[in-house]
Coordinates of C-alpha atoms in Angstrom, one line a residue:
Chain G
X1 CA -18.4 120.5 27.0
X2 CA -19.2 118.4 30.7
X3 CA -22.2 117.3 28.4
X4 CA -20.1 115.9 25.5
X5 CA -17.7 113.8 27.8
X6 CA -20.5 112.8 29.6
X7 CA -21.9 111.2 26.0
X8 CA -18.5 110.1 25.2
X9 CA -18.4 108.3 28.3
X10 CA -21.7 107.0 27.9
X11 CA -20.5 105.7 24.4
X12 CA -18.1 103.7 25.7
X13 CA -19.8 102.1 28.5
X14 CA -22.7 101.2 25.8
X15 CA -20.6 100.1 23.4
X16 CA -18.4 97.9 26.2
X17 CA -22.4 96.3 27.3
X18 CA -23.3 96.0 23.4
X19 CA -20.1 93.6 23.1
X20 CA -21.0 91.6 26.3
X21 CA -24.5 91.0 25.2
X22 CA -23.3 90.3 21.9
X23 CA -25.3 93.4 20.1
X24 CA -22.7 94.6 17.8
X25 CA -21.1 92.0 15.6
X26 CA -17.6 91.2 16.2
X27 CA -17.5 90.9 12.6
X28 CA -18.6 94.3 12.2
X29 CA -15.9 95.5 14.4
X30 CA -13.2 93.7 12.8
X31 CA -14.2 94.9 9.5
X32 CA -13.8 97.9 11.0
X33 CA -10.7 97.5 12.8
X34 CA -9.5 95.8 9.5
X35 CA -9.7 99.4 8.1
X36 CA -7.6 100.9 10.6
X37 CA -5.3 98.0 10.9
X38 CA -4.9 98.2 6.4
X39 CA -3.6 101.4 7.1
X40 CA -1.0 100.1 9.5
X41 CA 2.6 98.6 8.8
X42 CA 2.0 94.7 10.2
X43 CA 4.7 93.7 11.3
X44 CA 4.5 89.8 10.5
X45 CA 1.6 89.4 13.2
X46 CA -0.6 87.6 10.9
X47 CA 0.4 84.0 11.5
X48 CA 1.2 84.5 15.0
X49 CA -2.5 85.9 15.8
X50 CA -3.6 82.7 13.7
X51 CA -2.8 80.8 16.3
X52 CA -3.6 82.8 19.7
X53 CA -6.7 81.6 21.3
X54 CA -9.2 84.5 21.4
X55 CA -11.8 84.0 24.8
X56 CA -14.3 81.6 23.8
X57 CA -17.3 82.8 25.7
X58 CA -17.0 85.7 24.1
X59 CA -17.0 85.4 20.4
X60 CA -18.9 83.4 17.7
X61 CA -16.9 80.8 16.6
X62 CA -15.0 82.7 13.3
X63 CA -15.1 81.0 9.8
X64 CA -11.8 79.9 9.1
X65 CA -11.4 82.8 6.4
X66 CA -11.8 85.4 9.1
X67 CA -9.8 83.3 11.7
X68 CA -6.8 85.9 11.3
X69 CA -8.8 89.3 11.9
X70 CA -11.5 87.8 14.4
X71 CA -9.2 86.7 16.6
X72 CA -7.3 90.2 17.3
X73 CA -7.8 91.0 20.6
X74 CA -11.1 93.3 21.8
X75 CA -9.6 96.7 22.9
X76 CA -7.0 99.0 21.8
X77 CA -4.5 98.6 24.3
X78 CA -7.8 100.2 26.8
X79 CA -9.0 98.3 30.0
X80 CA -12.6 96.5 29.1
X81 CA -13.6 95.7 32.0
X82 CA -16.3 93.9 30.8
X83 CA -14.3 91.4 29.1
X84 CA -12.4 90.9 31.9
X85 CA -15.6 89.8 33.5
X86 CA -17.0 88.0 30.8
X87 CA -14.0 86.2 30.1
X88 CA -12.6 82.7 31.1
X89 CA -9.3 83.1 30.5
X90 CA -8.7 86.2 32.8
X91 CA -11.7 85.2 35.2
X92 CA -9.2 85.0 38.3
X93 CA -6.8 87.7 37.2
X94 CA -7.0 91.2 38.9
X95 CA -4.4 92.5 36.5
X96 CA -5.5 94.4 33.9
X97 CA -4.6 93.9 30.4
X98 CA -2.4 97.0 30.2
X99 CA -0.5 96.0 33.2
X100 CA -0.1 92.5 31.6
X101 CA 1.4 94.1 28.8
X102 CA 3.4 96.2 30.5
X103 CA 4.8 93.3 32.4
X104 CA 5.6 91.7 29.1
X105 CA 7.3 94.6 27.2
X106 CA 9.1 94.7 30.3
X107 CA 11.0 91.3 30.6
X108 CA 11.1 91.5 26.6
X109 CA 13.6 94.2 27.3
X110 CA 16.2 92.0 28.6
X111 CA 16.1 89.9 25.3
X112 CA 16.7 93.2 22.7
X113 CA 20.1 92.6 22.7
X114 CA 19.6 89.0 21.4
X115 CA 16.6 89.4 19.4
X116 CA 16.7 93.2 18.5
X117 CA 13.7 95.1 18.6
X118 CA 11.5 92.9 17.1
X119 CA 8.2 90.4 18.0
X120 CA 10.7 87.6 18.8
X121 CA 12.2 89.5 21.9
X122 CA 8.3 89.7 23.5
X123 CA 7.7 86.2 22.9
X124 CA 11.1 85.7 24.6
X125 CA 9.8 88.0 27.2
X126 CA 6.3 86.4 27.3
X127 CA 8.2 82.8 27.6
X128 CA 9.8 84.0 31.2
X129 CA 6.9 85.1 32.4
X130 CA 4.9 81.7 32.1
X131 CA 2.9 82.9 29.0
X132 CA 3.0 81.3 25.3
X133 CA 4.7 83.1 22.9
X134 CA 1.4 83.5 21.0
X135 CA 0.4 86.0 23.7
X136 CA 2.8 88.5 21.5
X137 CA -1.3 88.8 19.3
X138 CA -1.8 91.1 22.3
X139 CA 0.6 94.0 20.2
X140 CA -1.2 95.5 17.3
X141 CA 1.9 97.8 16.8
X142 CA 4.6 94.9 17.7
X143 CA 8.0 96.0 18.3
X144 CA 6.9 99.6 18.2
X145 CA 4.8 98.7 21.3
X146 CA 8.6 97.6 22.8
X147 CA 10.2 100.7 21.8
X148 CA 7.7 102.8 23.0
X149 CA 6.7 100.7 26.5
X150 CA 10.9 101.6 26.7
X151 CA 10.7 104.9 25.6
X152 CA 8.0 105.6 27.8
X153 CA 10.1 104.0 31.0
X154 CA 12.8 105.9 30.4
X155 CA 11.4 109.1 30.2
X156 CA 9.2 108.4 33.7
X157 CA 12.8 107.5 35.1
X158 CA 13.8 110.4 34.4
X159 CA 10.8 112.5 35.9
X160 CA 11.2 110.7 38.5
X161 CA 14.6 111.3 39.2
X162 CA 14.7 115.2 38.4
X163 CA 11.4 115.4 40.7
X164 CA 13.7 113.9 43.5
X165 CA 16.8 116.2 43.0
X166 CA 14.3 119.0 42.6
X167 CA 12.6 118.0 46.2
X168 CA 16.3 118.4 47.9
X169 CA 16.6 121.8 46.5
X170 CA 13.7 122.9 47.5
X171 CA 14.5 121.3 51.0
X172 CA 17.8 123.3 50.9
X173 CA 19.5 119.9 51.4
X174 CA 20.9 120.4 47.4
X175 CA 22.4 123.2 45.6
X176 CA 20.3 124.3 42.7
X177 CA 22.0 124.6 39.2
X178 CA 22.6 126.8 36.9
X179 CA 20.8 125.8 33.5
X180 CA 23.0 125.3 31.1
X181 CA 24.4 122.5 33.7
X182 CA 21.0 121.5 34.6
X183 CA 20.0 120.4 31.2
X184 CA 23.2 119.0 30.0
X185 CA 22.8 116.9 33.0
X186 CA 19.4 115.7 32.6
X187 CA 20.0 115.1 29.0
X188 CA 22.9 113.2 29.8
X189 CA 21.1 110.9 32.6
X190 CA 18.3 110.3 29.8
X191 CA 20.8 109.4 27.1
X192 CA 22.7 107.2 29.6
X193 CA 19.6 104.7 29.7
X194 CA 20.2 104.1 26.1
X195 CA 23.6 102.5 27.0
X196 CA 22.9 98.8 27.5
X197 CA 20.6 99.0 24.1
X198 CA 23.2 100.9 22.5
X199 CA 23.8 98.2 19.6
X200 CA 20.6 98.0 18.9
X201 CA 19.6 101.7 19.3
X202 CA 19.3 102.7 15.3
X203 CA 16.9 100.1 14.5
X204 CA 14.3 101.2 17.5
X205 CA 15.0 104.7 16.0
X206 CA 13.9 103.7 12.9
X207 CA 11.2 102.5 14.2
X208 CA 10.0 105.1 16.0
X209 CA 10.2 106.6 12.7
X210 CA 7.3 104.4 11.1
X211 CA 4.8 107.1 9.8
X212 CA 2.4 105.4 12.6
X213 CA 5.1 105.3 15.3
X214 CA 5.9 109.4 14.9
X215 CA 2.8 110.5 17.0
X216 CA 3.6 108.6 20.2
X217 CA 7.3 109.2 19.7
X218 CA 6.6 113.0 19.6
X219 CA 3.9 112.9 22.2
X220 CA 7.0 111.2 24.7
X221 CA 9.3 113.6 23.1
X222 CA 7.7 116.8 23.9
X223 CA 6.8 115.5 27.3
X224 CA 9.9 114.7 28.6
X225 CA 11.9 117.8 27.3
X226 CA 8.5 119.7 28.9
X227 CA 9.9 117.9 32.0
X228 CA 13.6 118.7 31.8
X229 CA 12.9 122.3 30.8
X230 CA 9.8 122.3 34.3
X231 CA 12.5 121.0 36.7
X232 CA 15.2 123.4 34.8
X233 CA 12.8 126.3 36.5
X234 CA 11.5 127.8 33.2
X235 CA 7.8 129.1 34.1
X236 CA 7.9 130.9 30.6
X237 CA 4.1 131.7 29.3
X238 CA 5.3 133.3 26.1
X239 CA 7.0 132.1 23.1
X240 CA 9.8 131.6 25.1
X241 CA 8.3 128.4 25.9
X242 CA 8.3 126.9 22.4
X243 CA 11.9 128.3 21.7
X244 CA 13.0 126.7 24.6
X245 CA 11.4 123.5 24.4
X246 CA 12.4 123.0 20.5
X247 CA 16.2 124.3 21.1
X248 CA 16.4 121.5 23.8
X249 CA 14.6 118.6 21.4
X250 CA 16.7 119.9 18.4
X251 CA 19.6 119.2 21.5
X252 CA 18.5 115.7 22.4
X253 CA 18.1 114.5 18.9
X254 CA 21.4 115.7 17.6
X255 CA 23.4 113.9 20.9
X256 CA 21.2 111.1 20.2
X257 CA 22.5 110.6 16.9
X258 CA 26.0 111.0 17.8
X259 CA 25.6 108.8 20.5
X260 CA 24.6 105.8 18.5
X261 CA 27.2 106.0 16.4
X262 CA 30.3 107.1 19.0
X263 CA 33.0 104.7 20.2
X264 CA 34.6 106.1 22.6
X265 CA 35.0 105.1 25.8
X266 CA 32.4 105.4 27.8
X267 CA 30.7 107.6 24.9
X268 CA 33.0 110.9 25.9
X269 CA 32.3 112.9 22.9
X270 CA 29.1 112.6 22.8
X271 CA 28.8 114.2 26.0
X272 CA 31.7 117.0 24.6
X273 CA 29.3 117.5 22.1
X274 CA 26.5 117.9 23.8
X275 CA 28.3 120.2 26.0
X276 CA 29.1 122.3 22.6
X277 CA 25.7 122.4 21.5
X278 CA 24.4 123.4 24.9
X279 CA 26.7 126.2 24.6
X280 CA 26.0 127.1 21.6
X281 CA 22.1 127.1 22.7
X282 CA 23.8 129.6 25.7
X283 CA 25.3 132.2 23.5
X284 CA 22.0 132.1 20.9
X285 CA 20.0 133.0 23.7
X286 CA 22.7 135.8 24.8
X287 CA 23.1 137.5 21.6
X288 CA 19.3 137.5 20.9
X289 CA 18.9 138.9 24.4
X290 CA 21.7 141.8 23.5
X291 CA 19.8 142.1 20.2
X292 CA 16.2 142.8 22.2
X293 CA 18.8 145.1 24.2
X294 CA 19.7 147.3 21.7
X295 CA 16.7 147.1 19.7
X296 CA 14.6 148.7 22.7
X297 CA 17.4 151.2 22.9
X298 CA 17.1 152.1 20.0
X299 CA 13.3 152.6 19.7
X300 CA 13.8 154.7 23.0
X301 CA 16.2 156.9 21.3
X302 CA 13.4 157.0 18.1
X303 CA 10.5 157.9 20.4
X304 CA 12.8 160.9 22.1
X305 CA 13.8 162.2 18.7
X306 CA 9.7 161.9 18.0
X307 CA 8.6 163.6 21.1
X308 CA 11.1 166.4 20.3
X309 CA 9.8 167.2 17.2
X310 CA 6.3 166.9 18.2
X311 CA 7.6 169.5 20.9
X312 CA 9.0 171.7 18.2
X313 CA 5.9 171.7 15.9
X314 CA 3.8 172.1 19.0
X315 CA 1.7 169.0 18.1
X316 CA 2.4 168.0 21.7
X317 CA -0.3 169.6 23.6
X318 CA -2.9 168.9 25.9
X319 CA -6.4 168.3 23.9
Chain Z
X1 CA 3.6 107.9 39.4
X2 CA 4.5 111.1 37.9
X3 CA 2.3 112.9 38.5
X4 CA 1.6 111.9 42.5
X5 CA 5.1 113.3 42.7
X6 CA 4.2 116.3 40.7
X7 CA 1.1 116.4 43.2
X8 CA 3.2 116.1 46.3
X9 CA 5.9 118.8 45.3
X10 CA 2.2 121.1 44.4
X11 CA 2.5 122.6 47.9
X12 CA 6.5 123.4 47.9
X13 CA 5.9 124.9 44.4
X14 CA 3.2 127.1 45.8
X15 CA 5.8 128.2 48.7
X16 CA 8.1 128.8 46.0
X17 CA 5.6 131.3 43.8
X18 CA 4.0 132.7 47.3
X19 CA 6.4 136.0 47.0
X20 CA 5.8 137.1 43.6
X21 CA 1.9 136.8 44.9
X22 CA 2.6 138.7 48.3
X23 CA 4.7 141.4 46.3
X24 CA 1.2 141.8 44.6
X25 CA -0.7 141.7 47.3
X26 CA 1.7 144.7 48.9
X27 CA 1.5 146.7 45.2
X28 CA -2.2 146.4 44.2
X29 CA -4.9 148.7 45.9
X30 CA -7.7 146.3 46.2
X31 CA -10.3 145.8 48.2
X32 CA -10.9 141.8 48.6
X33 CA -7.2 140.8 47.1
X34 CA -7.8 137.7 49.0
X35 CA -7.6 135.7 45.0
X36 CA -3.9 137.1 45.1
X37 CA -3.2 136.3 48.2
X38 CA -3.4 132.7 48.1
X39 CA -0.7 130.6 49.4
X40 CA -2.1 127.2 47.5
X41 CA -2.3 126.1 44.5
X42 CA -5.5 127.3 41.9
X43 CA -6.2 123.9 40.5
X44 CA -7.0 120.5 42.2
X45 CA -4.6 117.5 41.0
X46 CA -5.8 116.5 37.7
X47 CA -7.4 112.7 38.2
X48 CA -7.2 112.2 34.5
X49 CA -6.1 113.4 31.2
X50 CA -9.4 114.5 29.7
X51 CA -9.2 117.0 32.8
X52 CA -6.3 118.0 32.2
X53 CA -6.7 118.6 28.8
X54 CA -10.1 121.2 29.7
X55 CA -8.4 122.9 32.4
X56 CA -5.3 123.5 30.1
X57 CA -7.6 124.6 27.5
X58 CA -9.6 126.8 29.4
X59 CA -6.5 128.7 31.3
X60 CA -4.7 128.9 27.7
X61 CA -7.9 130.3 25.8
X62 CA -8.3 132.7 29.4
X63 CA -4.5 134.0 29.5
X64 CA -4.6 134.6 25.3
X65 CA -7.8 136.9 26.3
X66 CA -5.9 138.4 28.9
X67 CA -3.0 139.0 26.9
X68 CA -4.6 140.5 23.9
X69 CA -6.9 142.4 26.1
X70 CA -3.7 144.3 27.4
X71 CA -2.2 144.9 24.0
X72 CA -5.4 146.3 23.0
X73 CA -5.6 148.9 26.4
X74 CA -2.3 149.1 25.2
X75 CA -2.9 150.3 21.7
X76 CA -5.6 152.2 22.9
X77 CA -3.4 154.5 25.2
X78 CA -0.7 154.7 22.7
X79 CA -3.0 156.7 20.5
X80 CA -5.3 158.2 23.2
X81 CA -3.1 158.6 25.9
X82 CA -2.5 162.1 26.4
X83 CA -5.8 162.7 25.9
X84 CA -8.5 163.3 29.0
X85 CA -9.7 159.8 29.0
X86 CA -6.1 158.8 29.3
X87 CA -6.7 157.9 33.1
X88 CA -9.1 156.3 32.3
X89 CA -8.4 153.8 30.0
X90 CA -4.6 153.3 32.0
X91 CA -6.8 152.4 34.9
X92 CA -8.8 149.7 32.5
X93 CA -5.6 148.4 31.6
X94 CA -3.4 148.3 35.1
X95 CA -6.6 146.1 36.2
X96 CA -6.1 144.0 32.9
X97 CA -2.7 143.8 33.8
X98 CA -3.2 142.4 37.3
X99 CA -5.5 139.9 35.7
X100 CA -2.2 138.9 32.9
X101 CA -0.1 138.5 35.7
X102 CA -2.1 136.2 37.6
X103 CA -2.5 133.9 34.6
X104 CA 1.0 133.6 34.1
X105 CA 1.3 132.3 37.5
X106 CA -1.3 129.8 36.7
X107 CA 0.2 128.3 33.6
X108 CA 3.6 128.2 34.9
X109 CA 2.7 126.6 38.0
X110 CA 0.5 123.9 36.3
X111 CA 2.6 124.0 33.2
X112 CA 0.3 124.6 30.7
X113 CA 1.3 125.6 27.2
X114 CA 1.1 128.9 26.7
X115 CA -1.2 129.6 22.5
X116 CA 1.3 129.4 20.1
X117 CA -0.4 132.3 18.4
X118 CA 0.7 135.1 21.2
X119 CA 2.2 137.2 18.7
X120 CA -0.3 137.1 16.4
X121 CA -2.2 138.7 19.9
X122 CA -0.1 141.0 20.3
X123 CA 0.5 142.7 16.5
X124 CA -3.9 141.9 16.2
X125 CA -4.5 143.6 20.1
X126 CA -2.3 146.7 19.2
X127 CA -3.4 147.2 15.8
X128 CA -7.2 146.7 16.9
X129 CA -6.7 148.9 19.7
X130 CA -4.8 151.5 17.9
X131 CA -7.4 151.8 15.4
X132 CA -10.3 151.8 17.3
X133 CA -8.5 154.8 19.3
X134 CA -7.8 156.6 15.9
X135 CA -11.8 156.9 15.7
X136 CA -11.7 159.1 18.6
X137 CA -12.4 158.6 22.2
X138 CA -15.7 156.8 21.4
X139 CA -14.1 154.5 18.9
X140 CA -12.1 153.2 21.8
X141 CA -14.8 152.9 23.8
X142 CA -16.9 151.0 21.7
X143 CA -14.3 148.4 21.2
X144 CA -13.9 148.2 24.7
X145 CA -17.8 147.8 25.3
X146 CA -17.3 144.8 22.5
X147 CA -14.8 143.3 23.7
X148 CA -15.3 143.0 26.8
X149 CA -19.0 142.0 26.3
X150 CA -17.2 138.5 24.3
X151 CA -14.8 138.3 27.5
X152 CA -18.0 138.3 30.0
X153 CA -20.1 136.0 27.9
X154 CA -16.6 133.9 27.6
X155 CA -15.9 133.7 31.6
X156 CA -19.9 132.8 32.0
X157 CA -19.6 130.0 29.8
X158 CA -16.5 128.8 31.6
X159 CA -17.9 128.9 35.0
X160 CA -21.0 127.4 33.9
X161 CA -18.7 124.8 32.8
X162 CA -16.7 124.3 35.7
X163 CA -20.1 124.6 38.0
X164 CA -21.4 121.5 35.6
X165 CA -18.6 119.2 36.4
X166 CA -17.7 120.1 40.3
X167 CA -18.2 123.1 41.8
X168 CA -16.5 122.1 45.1
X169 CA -13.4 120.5 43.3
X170 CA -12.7 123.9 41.2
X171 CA -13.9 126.5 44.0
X172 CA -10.3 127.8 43.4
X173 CA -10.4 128.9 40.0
X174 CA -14.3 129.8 40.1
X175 CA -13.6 132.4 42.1
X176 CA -11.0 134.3 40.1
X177 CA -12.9 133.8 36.9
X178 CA -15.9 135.1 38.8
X179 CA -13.8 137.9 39.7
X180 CA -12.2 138.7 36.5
X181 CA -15.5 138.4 34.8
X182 CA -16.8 141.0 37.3
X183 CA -13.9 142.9 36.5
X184 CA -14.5 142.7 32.9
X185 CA -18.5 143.6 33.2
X186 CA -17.1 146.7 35.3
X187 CA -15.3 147.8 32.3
X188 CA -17.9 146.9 29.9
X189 CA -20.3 149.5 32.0
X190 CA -17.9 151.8 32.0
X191 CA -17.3 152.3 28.2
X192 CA -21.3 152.3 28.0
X193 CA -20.9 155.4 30.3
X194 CA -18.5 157.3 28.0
X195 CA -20.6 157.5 24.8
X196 CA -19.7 154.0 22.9
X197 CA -22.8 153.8 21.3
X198 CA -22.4 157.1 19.7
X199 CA -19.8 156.4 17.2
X200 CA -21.1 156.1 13.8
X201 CA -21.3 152.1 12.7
X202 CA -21.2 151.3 16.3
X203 CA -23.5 147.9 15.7
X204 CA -21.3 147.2 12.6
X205 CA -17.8 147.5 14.5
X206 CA -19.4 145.7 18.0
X207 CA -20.6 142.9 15.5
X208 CA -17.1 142.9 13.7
X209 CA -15.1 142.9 17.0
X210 CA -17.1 140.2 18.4
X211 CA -16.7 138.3 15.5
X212 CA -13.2 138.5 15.4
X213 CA -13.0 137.8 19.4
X214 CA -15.2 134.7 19.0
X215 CA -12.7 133.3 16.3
X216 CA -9.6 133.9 18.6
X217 CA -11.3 132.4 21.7
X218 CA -11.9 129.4 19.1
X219 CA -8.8 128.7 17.6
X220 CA -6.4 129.5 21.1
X221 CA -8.4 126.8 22.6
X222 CA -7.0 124.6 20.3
X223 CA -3.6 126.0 19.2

């Protein structure tokens, strides 16, 4: 296992020093990468990665047919450090390119509510920043890149913040909570973020929907109600664990929905419904432990009746 | 950033979990319980997510064996237990237990996701162990021998793992696999003792068995 990460590792590195020394073709990639990318919903990227300017010491100059593909940017969203090096464009930059992004998809956030969740909003956000607009080539995945760079904040907000509160009661400085008003909290404080891109909200939902969105949107999903349900207390290691964690995502998804489309003032039924379902989640979890109740009582009283007629047939003995 | 503040509430956590491990310290007879007696945490900080991802693996694929290794003492002393090797085989499983209970306290305090295939354990453990029981007290024995044997062979591979990548970094952990895997080599001995090789189609149901353990150590390192 050590060995195969080892040559995993090893792959990379020699497949980072085959592109600096020009070894593999970057046609051969980007007929590769077209695969992958044919599969993919492009969301109108074509003509602005037409005109971003790929690093010239680093490619062969593309025929004009192939300007589109072979000027897509080198990694997959993965520092190459090489290319940093190699480079002219990034030569004096210490910044990696995911941090660059990041620092994009985070000014883009201001213009959502102008531009929805689209490409236009991180050229807007690229414009502040003192980059062209064409620097929006950098997103394969375009405004899903937005909605999950924001997805993604959110849910470390969050973390962050329940890893605070859950510091003071460990301190003693906070009183802990029970549950049920633990995780109607914490769902409420994660839905809250959602507030000044309320508007807007459906369409990143559908687009978290995109058949190549739903694996990242899960992966954030599960990790930030694994979060909620860690800082909750639950240290379950049965199935517990999954019943938990899916009531609670069946939860956030359902207020979610409500939320988007509630006008109320300052979105009060959504949080009375989440306080239903939450208490509905309550007295499930009750009655199924009343059920386990009785169910072992009863299987108590079966065994008695079974050891008293093993007593009576004198099958009970000793061997 | 998450996870430094996961790191830094590590030691608190361990403060937190420090009873339950004292209470077993104070219940369990054992000579060198100084694995359950730790006050820190098992695992080092993870520095990345392919470490994360073995370690999780490893402790979910070690607590599934646990687990079904107790339904199947357990299904073992259902059939056999008023028998005279009883005692013996509740002994087997009250060490098994002690190694369940530690697990849990692993995974919850490192949050690592429990197999989703627990149940399927439990019915398989019982079942396995209920029937192996049924073919008299060297029928039990022998599935003990076998299925111990794939635990042993399972914990060697592990540490040999774990001693591959950084042995100073996991000291922690090596030594309660190490000791489990003693553990399990003890009780692997001692169904050799009791006449496991003398029920008939012993290589058949040690093949079988192993077979069968060998798939479940597969897929609940996955699932």
């Amino acid at each position: 296992m050590a060995a195969l990460v080892r040559g995993l590792r090893a792959g990379r590195v020699l497949r980072g020093l085959g592109s600096v020394q020009g070894i593999v073709s970057p046609q051969c990639r980007n007929v590769r990468r077209g695969f992958h990318r044919a599969t993919l919903l492009r969301l109108a990227d074509d003509s602005k990665s037409g005109t971003s300017v790929p690093p010239p010491s680093f490619h062969e100059v593309p025929t004009a047919g192939e300007s589109s593909s072979s000027s897509e940017p080198l990694e997959d969203g993965q520092p190459n450090t090489s290319y940093q090096d190699q480079s002219g464009e990034h030569g004096e930059d210490y910044e990696t390119e995911e941090q660059l992004q990041v620092r994009i998809l985070t000014s883009a956030l201001e213009f959502v509510p102008e531009h929805g969740w689209t490409v236009e909003a991180i050229a807007a956000g690229a414009e502040t920043l003192g980059l062209s607009s064409a620097s929006t080539g950098m997103f394969n995945n375009g405004a899903g890149d937005l909605v999950l760079h924001f997805v993604a904040q959110c849910n470390a907000q969050l973390a962050e913040t329940l890893a605070e509160q859950h510091n003071l009661v460990q301190l003693g400085q906070a009183e802990s909570k029970e549950t049920a008003e633990f995780l109607r909290d914490a769902v409420e404080m994660r839905l809250r973020m959602l507030i000044p891109y309320i508007d807007t909200w459906p369409q990143a939902m559908s687009i978290l929907l995109l058949p190549h969105n739903i694996p990242d949107s899960l992966k954030h999903l599960s990790t930030m109600v694994d979060d909620v349900w860690y800082y909750a207390g639950d240290r379950s290691t049965d199935m517990n664990w999954y019943t938990r964690r899916a009531a609670l995502t069946g939860i956030f998804n359902t207020t979610e929905l409500v939320m988007v489309q509630d006008s109320s003032p300052d979105f009060e039924e959504t949080w009375d419904f989440l306080d239903n379902r939450i208490k509905d989640v309550v007295n499930m979890a009750n009655t199924a432990k009343q059920v386990q109740a009785t169910g072992e009582a009863l299987v108590q009283g079966l065994m008695g009746a079974a050891i008293t007629l093993k007593n009576l047939t004198g099958m009970n003995q000793r061997r | 950033m998450q996870r430094a503040a996961k790191c830094a509430l590590r030691p608190d956590l361990s403060l937190v979990f420090c009873p339950s491990s004292v209470r077993n310290c104070r219940a369990v007879n054992r000579v060198n319980g100084s694995v359950l007696c730790r006050r820190y945490s098992v695992l080092p900080p993870p520095r990345d997510k392919e470490e994360k991802a073995m370690l999780d693996s490893m402790l979910r694929v070690d607590h599934a064996g646990e687990y079904g290794a107790n339904r199947i003492y357990a299904g073992q002393m259902a059939v056999l237990g008023r028998t005279q090797t009883g005692p013996l085989i509740q002994h087997m499983w009250d060490q098994e237990k002690i190694h369940l209970e530690k697990f849990n306290e692993i995974l919850g305090e490192h949050r690592v996701r429990p197999t989703l295939l627990l149940p399927l354990w439990n019915i398989a453990g019982f079942a396995l162990g209920a029937c192996t029981a049924l073919l008299g007290k060297e029928g039990a024995m022998a599935c003990t021998v076998s299925v111990e044997e794939s635990i042993s062979e399972h914990y060697n591979s592990q540490i040999r793992t774990l001693m591959e990548t950084d042995p100073e970094r996991y000291t922690e952990l090596l030594q309660i696999i190490k000791e489990f895997r003693d553990d399990e080599i003890e009780h692997h001995d001692t169904g050799l003792e009791h006449d496991a090789e003398s029920v008939p189609g012993y290589f058949l149901l040690k093949t079988a068995i192993q077979v069968g353990c060998k798939a479940a150590i597969y897929i609940s390192q996955r699932i």
